[in-house]
Amino acid sequence: MFYLLLNHNKATPDTCKARKNAIIKANLSKEENCIFEAYKYYWENDFKYRATSTRADFWWPVLVNFIIFVILYFLLAIAGFASVTSIMNGYNRGVGFLIFLLFVIAVFAIAIIIPGIAICVRRVRDIGLTGWTVLVFWLLSLIFTSNDSAVMETISSVIDIIFLVILCLPTGYVSKYGWWSANYGNDITVPSLRNDD
């Protein structure tokens, strides 16, 4: 490959195309590996709050969990439609599978609560804020959502958008621009996509 780079005049269009395809395949396999590694770290570090997680460490598991929920709800919709159709025709088929899917969705939703909170805290700490920021935003959103007022729900939506923007900030953004930042001298090291570079 270095020979082709050094002697690019001798490279034919076929070798250039092959080289370009090899680079694309290498990048795709790296991205696929990145997704699986991030999801593995998501479950391995579920009780580690005194650490940091990069944007990739945070957003890849969010995407994978979203895709899992979409698939489960799609199966639930199909099973629900089949069960209702079966009951309307006088049969009792598919209700067991419907109940099983509801159980799987409930178990998965409960299982991702602790890792979700932990990775959210690690992501906020990676930005440069304290982990308690997650609790503050959650409580503010909960307080403003609990009322039936449209103004309060709008305020809650604005708070959620602000928190989403905070989660999208790059590593060290707060401390980089001179804002207040918590002391992270007692951080622990967790497996992260940051260590794979």
Short mmCIF file of N, CA, C and O in Angstrom, two decimals, residues 61-156:
data_model
loop_
_atom_site.label_atom_id
_atom_site.label_comp_id
_atom_site.label_asym_id
_atom_site.label_seq_id
_atom_site.Cartn_x
_atom_site.Cartn_y
_atom_site.Cartn_z
N PRO A 61 -24.81 3.33 22.61
CA PRO A 61 -25.79 2.53 23.36
C PRO A 61 -27.21 3.10 23.30
O PRO A 61 -28.18 2.34 23.27
N VAL A 62 -27.33 4.43 23.27
CA VAL A 62 -28.67 5.03 23.14
C VAL A 62 -29.30 4.59 21.82
O VAL A 62 -30.47 4.21 21.76
N LEU A 63 -28.52 4.62 20.75
CA LEU A 63 -29.02 4.21 19.44
C LEU A 63 -29.39 2.73 19.43
O LEU A 63 -30.45 2.35 18.93
N VAL A 64 -28.53 1.88 19.99
CA VAL A 64 -28.81 0.44 20.01
C VAL A 64 -30.07 0.15 20.84
O VAL A 64 -30.93 -0.63 20.42
N ASN A 65 -30.21 0.79 22.00
CA ASN A 65 -31.41 0.59 22.81
C ASN A 65 -32.66 1.07 22.07
O ASN A 65 -33.71 0.42 22.14
N PHE A 66 -32.56 2.18 21.35
CA PHE A 66 -33.69 2.67 20.57
C PHE A 66 -34.09 1.66 19.50
O PHE A 66 -35.27 1.37 19.31
N ILE A 67 -33.10 1.11 18.80
CA ILE A 67 -33.38 0.12 17.75
C ILE A 67 -34.01 -1.13 18.36
O ILE A 67 -34.97 -1.69 17.80
N ILE A 68 -33.52 -1.58 19.50
CA ILE A 68 -34.11 -2.74 20.17
C ILE A 68 -35.57 -2.47 20.53
O ILE A 68 -36.44 -3.32 20.31
N PHE A 69 -35.85 -1.28 21.07
CA PHE A 69 -37.23 -0.95 21.41
C PHE A 69 -38.12 -0.87 20.17
O PHE A 69 -39.27 -1.30 20.19
N VAL A 70 -37.61 -0.32 19.07
CA VAL A 70 -38.40 -0.24 17.84
C VAL A 70 -38.75 -1.64 17.36
O VAL A 70 -39.90 -1.92 16.99
N ILE A 71 -37.78 -2.55 17.37
CA ILE A 71 -38.04 -3.93 16.95
C ILE A 71 -39.05 -4.60 17.87
O ILE A 71 -40.00 -5.25 17.40
N LEU A 72 -38.88 -4.44 19.18
CA LEU A 72 -39.81 -5.06 20.12
C LEU A 72 -41.22 -4.50 19.97
O LEU A 72 -42.20 -5.26 20.00
N TYR A 73 -41.36 -3.20 19.79
CA TYR A 73 -42.69 -2.61 19.63
C TYR A 73 -43.30 -2.98 18.28
O TYR A 73 -44.53 -3.12 18.17
N PHE A 74 -42.48 -3.14 17.26
CA PHE A 74 -42.99 -3.60 15.97
C PHE A 74 -43.54 -5.02 16.10
O PHE A 74 -44.63 -5.32 15.61
N LEU A 75 -42.78 -5.88 16.78
CA LEU A 75 -43.27 -7.25 17.02
C LEU A 75 -44.53 -7.23 17.88
O LEU A 75 -45.46 -8.01 17.66
N LEU A 76 -44.57 -6.32 18.85
CA LEU A 76 -45.75 -6.20 19.70
C LEU A 76 -46.97 -5.77 18.88
O LEU A 76 -48.08 -6.29 19.09
N ALA A 77 -46.79 -4.84 17.96
CA ALA A 77 -47.90 -4.39 17.12
C ALA A 77 -48.41 -5.53 16.24
O ALA A 77 -49.63 -5.73 16.09
N ILE A 78 -47.48 -6.29 15.67
CA ILE A 78 -47.88 -7.43 14.83
C ILE A 78 -48.60 -8.47 15.68
O ILE A 78 -49.66 -8.99 15.29
N ALA A 79 -48.04 -8.80 16.84
CA ALA A 79 -48.67 -9.79 17.71
C ALA A 79 -50.02 -9.30 18.22
O ALA A 79 -50.98 -10.08 18.32
N GLY A 80 -50.13 -8.03 18.53
CA GLY A 80 -51.41 -7.47 18.98
C GLY A 80 -52.46 -7.54 17.89
O GLY A 80 -53.61 -7.91 18.15
N PHE A 81 -52.07 -7.18 16.67
CA PHE A 81 -53.01 -7.25 15.55
C PHE A 81 -53.45 -8.69 15.30
O PHE A 81 -54.64 -8.96 15.10
N ALA A 82 -52.49 -9.61 15.34
CA ALA A 82 -52.83 -11.03 15.12
C ALA A 82 -53.72 -11.56 16.24
O ALA A 82 -54.66 -12.33 15.99
N SER A 83 -53.46 -11.14 17.48
CA SER A 83 -54.27 -11.60 18.61
C SER A 83 -55.69 -11.06 18.51
O SER A 83 -56.66 -11.79 18.74
N VAL A 84 -55.83 -9.79 18.18
CA VAL A 84 -57.17 -9.18 18.06
C VAL A 84 -57.93 -9.84 16.91
O VAL A 84 -59.13 -10.16 17.04
N THR A 85 -57.26 -10.07 15.80
CA THR A 85 -57.90 -10.74 14.67
C THR A 85 -58.33 -12.15 15.05
O THR A 85 -59.42 -12.60 14.71
N SER A 86 -57.48 -12.85 15.77
CA SER A 86 -57.78 -14.21 16.21
C SER A 86 -58.97 -14.22 17.16
O SER A 86 -59.86 -15.07 17.05
N ILE A 87 -59.01 -13.29 18.09
CA ILE A 87 -60.12 -13.23 19.05
C ILE A 87 -61.43 -12.88 18.34
O ILE A 87 -62.49 -13.43 18.65
N MET A 88 -61.36 -11.98 17.35
CA MET A 88 -62.57 -11.61 16.61
C MET A 88 -63.11 -12.77 15.79
O MET A 88 -64.31 -12.84 15.52
N ASN A 89 -62.24 -13.68 15.40
CA ASN A 89 -62.66 -14.86 14.65
C ASN A 89 -63.04 -16.01 15.56
O ASN A 89 -63.33 -17.10 15.08
N GLY A 90 -63.01 -15.81 16.86
CA GLY A 90 -63.44 -16.83 17.80
C GLY A 90 -62.35 -17.75 18.30
O GLY A 90 -62.63 -18.77 18.92
N TYR A 91 -61.10 -17.41 18.03
CA TYR A 91 -59.98 -18.23 18.50
C TYR A 91 -59.22 -17.49 19.59
O TYR A 91 -59.40 -16.30 19.78
N ASN A 92 -58.38 -18.21 20.28
CA ASN A 92 -57.59 -17.60 21.35
C ASN A 92 -56.10 -17.83 21.08
O ASN A 92 -55.37 -18.30 21.93
N ARG A 93 -55.66 -17.50 19.88
CA ARG A 93 -54.26 -17.73 19.51
C ARG A 93 -53.48 -16.43 19.58
O ARG A 93 -53.99 -15.37 19.27
N GLY A 94 -52.22 -16.51 19.93
CA GLY A 94 -51.34 -15.37 19.92
C GLY A 94 -51.33 -14.52 21.18
O GLY A 94 -50.50 -13.64 21.32
N VAL A 95 -52.24 -14.78 22.09
CA VAL A 95 -52.29 -13.98 23.32
C VAL A 95 -51.08 -14.29 24.19
O VAL A 95 -50.50 -13.39 24.81
N GLY A 96 -50.65 -15.53 24.22
CA GLY A 96 -49.47 -15.91 25.00
C GLY A 96 -48.21 -15.21 24.51
O GLY A 96 -47.40 -14.73 25.30
N PHE A 97 -48.06 -15.14 23.18
CA PHE A 97 -46.89 -14.46 22.62
C PHE A 97 -46.96 -12.96 22.91
O PHE A 97 -45.94 -12.33 23.17
N LEU A 98 -48.17 -12.40 22.88
CA LEU A 98 -48.36 -10.99 23.20
C LEU A 98 -47.95 -10.71 24.64
O LEU A 98 -47.23 -9.74 24.92
N ILE A 99 -48.35 -11.54 25.56
CA ILE A 99 -47.98 -11.38 26.97
C ILE A 99 -46.47 -11.56 27.14
O ILE A 99 -45.83 -10.82 27.90
N PHE A 100 -45.89 -12.53 26.43
CA PHE A 100 -44.44 -12.73 26.49
C PHE A 100 -43.69 -11.49 26.01
O PHE A 100 -42.71 -11.07 26.63
N LEU A 101 -44.13 -10.89 24.91
CA LEU A 101 -43.48 -9.68 24.39
C LEU A 101 -43.60 -8.52 25.38
O LEU A 101 -42.65 -7.76 25.58
N LEU A 102 -44.76 -8.37 26.00
CA LEU A 102 -44.93 -7.33 27.01
C LEU A 102 -43.96 -7.55 28.18
O LEU A 102 -43.38 -6.61 28.71
N PHE A 103 -43.79 -8.81 28.57
CA PHE A 103 -42.85 -9.14 29.65
C PHE A 103 -41.42 -8.81 29.25
O PHE A 103 -40.66 -8.22 30.03
N VAL A 104 -41.03 -9.17 28.02
CA VAL A 104 -39.67 -8.89 27.55
C VAL A 104 -39.41 -7.39 27.50
O VAL A 104 -38.35 -6.91 27.93
N ILE A 105 -40.38 -6.61 27.01
CA ILE A 105 -40.23 -5.16 26.95
C ILE A 105 -40.09 -4.58 28.35
O ILE A 105 -39.24 -3.71 28.60
N ALA A 106 -40.90 -5.06 29.29
CA ALA A 106 -40.83 -4.55 30.67
C ALA A 106 -39.49 -4.89 31.31
O ALA A 106 -38.87 -4.04 31.96
N VAL A 107 -39.02 -6.11 31.12
CA VAL A 107 -37.74 -6.52 31.71
C VAL A 107 -36.59 -5.71 31.11
O VAL A 107 -35.70 -5.23 31.82
N PHE A 108 -36.60 -5.51 29.78
CA PHE A 108 -35.54 -4.73 29.14
C PHE A 108 -35.57 -3.28 29.60
O PHE A 108 -34.52 -2.68 29.87
N ALA A 109 -36.78 -2.72 29.71
CA ALA A 109 -36.90 -1.32 30.15
C ALA A 109 -36.38 -1.15 31.58
O ALA A 109 -35.70 -0.17 31.89
N ILE A 110 -36.65 -2.11 32.44
CA ILE A 110 -36.15 -2.04 33.82
C ILE A 110 -34.64 -2.27 33.86
O ILE A 110 -33.92 -1.62 34.61
N ALA A 111 -34.15 -3.18 33.01
CA ALA A 111 -32.72 -3.51 33.01
C ALA A 111 -31.85 -2.35 32.57
O ALA A 111 -30.70 -2.25 33.01
N ILE A 112 -32.34 -1.47 31.71
CA ILE A 112 -31.50 -0.38 31.20
C ILE A 112 -31.55 0.87 32.07
O ILE A 112 -30.87 1.85 31.76
N ILE A 113 -32.31 0.85 33.14
CA ILE A 113 -32.42 2.05 33.99
C ILE A 113 -31.08 2.39 34.64
O ILE A 113 -30.58 3.51 34.51
N ILE A 114 -30.48 1.45 35.38
CA ILE A 114 -29.23 1.71 36.10
C ILE A 114 -28.08 2.02 35.14
O ILE A 114 -27.37 3.02 35.32
N PRO A 115 -27.84 1.20 34.08
CA PRO A 115 -26.76 1.57 33.15
C PRO A 115 -27.03 2.91 32.47
O PRO A 115 -26.09 3.66 32.19
N GLY A 116 -28.29 3.22 32.19
CA GLY A 116 -28.62 4.49 31.55
C GLY A 116 -28.29 5.68 32.44
O GLY A 116 -27.76 6.69 31.97
N ILE A 117 -28.61 5.57 33.72
CA ILE A 117 -28.28 6.65 34.66
C ILE A 117 -26.77 6.78 34.78
O ILE A 117 -26.22 7.89 34.77
N ALA A 118 -26.08 5.64 34.90
CA ALA A 118 -24.62 5.67 35.07
C ALA A 118 -23.92 6.29 33.87
O ALA A 118 -23.03 7.14 34.04
N ILE A 119 -24.32 5.91 32.67
CA ILE A 119 -23.63 6.46 31.51
C ILE A 119 -23.98 7.93 31.32
O ILE A 119 -23.16 8.73 30.84
N CYS A 120 -25.18 8.32 31.74
CA CYS A 120 -25.57 9.74 31.66
C CYS A 120 -24.71 10.57 32.63
O CYS A 120 -24.22 11.64 32.28
N VAL A 121 -24.50 10.04 33.83
CA VAL A 121 -23.64 10.73 34.81
C VAL A 121 -22.21 10.81 34.29
O VAL A 121 -21.56 11.86 34.37
N ARG A 122 -21.70 9.71 33.73
CA ARG A 122 -20.33 9.72 33.20
C ARG A 122 -20.20 10.70 32.03
O ARG A 122 -19.18 11.36 31.87
N ARG A 123 -21.24 10.79 31.20
CA ARG A 123 -21.19 11.72 30.06
C ARG A 123 -21.15 13.16 30.54
O ARG A 123 -20.39 13.97 30.03
N VAL A 124 -21.97 13.48 31.53
CA VAL A 124 -21.99 14.85 32.07
C VAL A 124 -20.66 15.18 32.73
O VAL A 124 -20.14 16.28 32.59
N ARG A 125 -20.07 14.21 33.42
CA ARG A 125 -18.76 14.42 34.04
C ARG A 125 -17.68 14.60 32.97
O ARG A 125 -16.73 15.35 33.17
N ASP A 126 -17.82 13.94 31.82
CA ASP A 126 -16.85 14.08 30.75
C ASP A 126 -16.89 15.48 30.16
O ASP A 126 -15.87 16.01 29.73
N ILE A 127 -18.05 16.09 30.16
CA ILE A 127 -18.19 17.45 29.65
C ILE A 127 -17.51 18.44 30.58
O ILE A 127 -17.00 19.47 30.17
N GLY A 128 -17.50 18.12 31.87
CA GLY A 128 -16.87 18.99 32.85
C GLY A 128 -17.81 19.45 33.94
O GLY A 128 -17.44 20.29 34.76
N LEU A 129 -19.02 18.93 33.97
CA LEU A 129 -19.98 19.26 35.02
C LEU A 129 -20.00 18.16 36.07
O LEU A 129 -19.48 17.08 35.85
N THR A 130 -20.64 18.42 37.17
CA THR A 130 -20.76 17.42 38.20
C THR A 130 -21.86 16.43 37.82
O THR A 130 -22.80 16.76 37.08
N GLY A 131 -21.77 15.22 38.33
CA GLY A 131 -22.77 14.20 38.04
C GLY A 131 -24.15 14.52 38.57
O GLY A 131 -25.16 13.99 38.10
N TRP A 132 -24.22 15.39 39.56
CA TRP A 132 -25.51 15.79 40.13
C TRP A 132 -26.33 16.61 39.14
O TRP A 132 -27.54 16.81 39.34
N THR A 133 -25.73 17.06 38.07
CA THR A 133 -26.45 17.79 37.04
C THR A 133 -27.59 16.95 36.46
O THR A 133 -28.67 17.47 36.16
N VAL A 134 -27.36 15.66 36.34
CA VAL A 134 -28.39 14.75 35.82
C VAL A 134 -29.61 14.78 36.73
O VAL A 134 -30.75 14.90 36.25
N LEU A 135 -29.39 14.71 38.03
CA LEU A 135 -30.50 14.73 38.99
C LEU A 135 -31.24 16.06 38.93
O LEU A 135 -32.47 16.09 38.96
N VAL A 136 -30.51 17.15 38.84
CA VAL A 136 -31.14 18.48 38.80
C VAL A 136 -32.04 18.61 37.57
O VAL A 136 -33.20 19.03 37.68
N PHE A 137 -31.52 18.23 36.40
CA PHE A 137 -32.33 18.33 35.19
C PHE A 137 -33.53 17.38 35.24
O PHE A 137 -34.62 17.73 34.79
N TRP A 138 -33.34 16.19 35.78
CA TRP A 138 -34.44 15.23 35.87
C TRP A 138 -35.53 15.76 36.80
O TRP A 138 -36.72 15.69 36.48
N LEU A 139 -35.12 16.29 37.96
CA LEU A 139 -36.11 16.83 38.90
C LEU A 139 -36.84 18.04 38.32
O LEU A 139 -38.06 18.18 38.48
N LEU A 140 -36.11 18.95 37.67
CA LEU A 140 -36.75 20.10 37.05
C LEU A 140 -37.76 19.67 35.98
O LEU A 140 -38.88 20.19 35.92
N SER A 141 -37.37 18.72 35.18
CA SER A 141 -38.28 18.22 34.14
C SER A 141 -39.51 17.56 34.77
O SER A 141 -40.63 17.76 34.30
N LEU A 142 -39.30 16.81 35.83
CA LEU A 142 -40.41 16.13 36.51
C LEU A 142 -41.35 17.14 37.16
O LEU A 142 -42.57 17.02 37.07
N ILE A 143 -40.80 18.16 37.79
CA ILE A 143 -41.63 19.18 38.45
C ILE A 143 -42.48 19.93 37.43
O ILE A 143 -43.68 20.12 37.63
N PHE A 144 -41.88 20.32 36.33
CA PHE A 144 -42.62 21.10 35.34
C PHE A 144 -43.59 20.25 34.52
O PHE A 144 -44.55 20.77 33.96
N THR A 145 -43.35 18.94 34.42
CA THR A 145 -44.24 18.06 33.68
C THR A 145 -45.45 17.67 34.52
O THR A 145 -46.49 17.32 33.98
N SER A 146 -45.34 17.71 35.84
CA SER A 146 -46.41 17.22 36.71
C SER A 146 -47.66 18.10 36.68
O SER A 146 -48.72 17.67 37.09
N ASN A 147 -47.56 19.31 36.17
CA ASN A 147 -48.73 20.19 36.08
C ASN A 147 -49.40 20.02 34.72
O ASN A 147 -48.78 19.59 33.76
N ASP A 148 -50.69 20.37 34.66
CA ASP A 148 -51.42 20.27 33.39
C ASP A 148 -51.34 21.55 32.57
O ASP A 148 -51.98 21.67 31.55
N SER A 149 -50.56 22.48 33.00
CA SER A 149 -50.43 23.77 32.31
C SER A 149 -49.56 23.63 31.06
O SER A 149 -48.51 22.97 31.08
N ALA A 150 -49.98 24.25 29.99
CA ALA A 150 -49.21 24.22 28.74
C ALA A 150 -47.90 24.97 28.90
O ALA A 150 -46.87 24.59 28.32
N VAL A 151 -47.90 26.04 29.71
CA VAL A 151 -46.67 26.80 29.95
C VAL A 151 -45.64 25.94 30.67
O VAL A 151 -44.46 25.93 30.31
N MET A 152 -46.10 25.20 31.67
CA MET A 152 -45.18 24.33 32.43
C MET A 152 -44.62 23.21 31.55
O MET A 152 -43.45 22.86 31.65
N GLU A 153 -45.45 22.66 30.69
CA GLU A 153 -44.97 21.61 29.79
C GLU A 153 -43.97 22.17 28.77
O GLU A 153 -43.03 21.50 28.40
N THR A 154 -44.18 23.41 28.36
CA THR A 154 -43.23 24.06 27.46
C THR A 154 -41.90 24.28 28.15
O THR A 154 -40.84 24.04 27.57
N ILE A 155 -41.94 24.71 29.40
CA ILE A 155 -40.71 24.89 30.18
C ILE A 155 -40.00 23.55 30.34
O ILE A 155 -38.77 23.47 30.19
N SER A 156 -40.76 22.50 30.60
CA SER A 156 -40.17 21.16 30.71
C SER A 156 -39.50 20.74 29.41
O SER A 156 -38.41 20.16 29.41
#
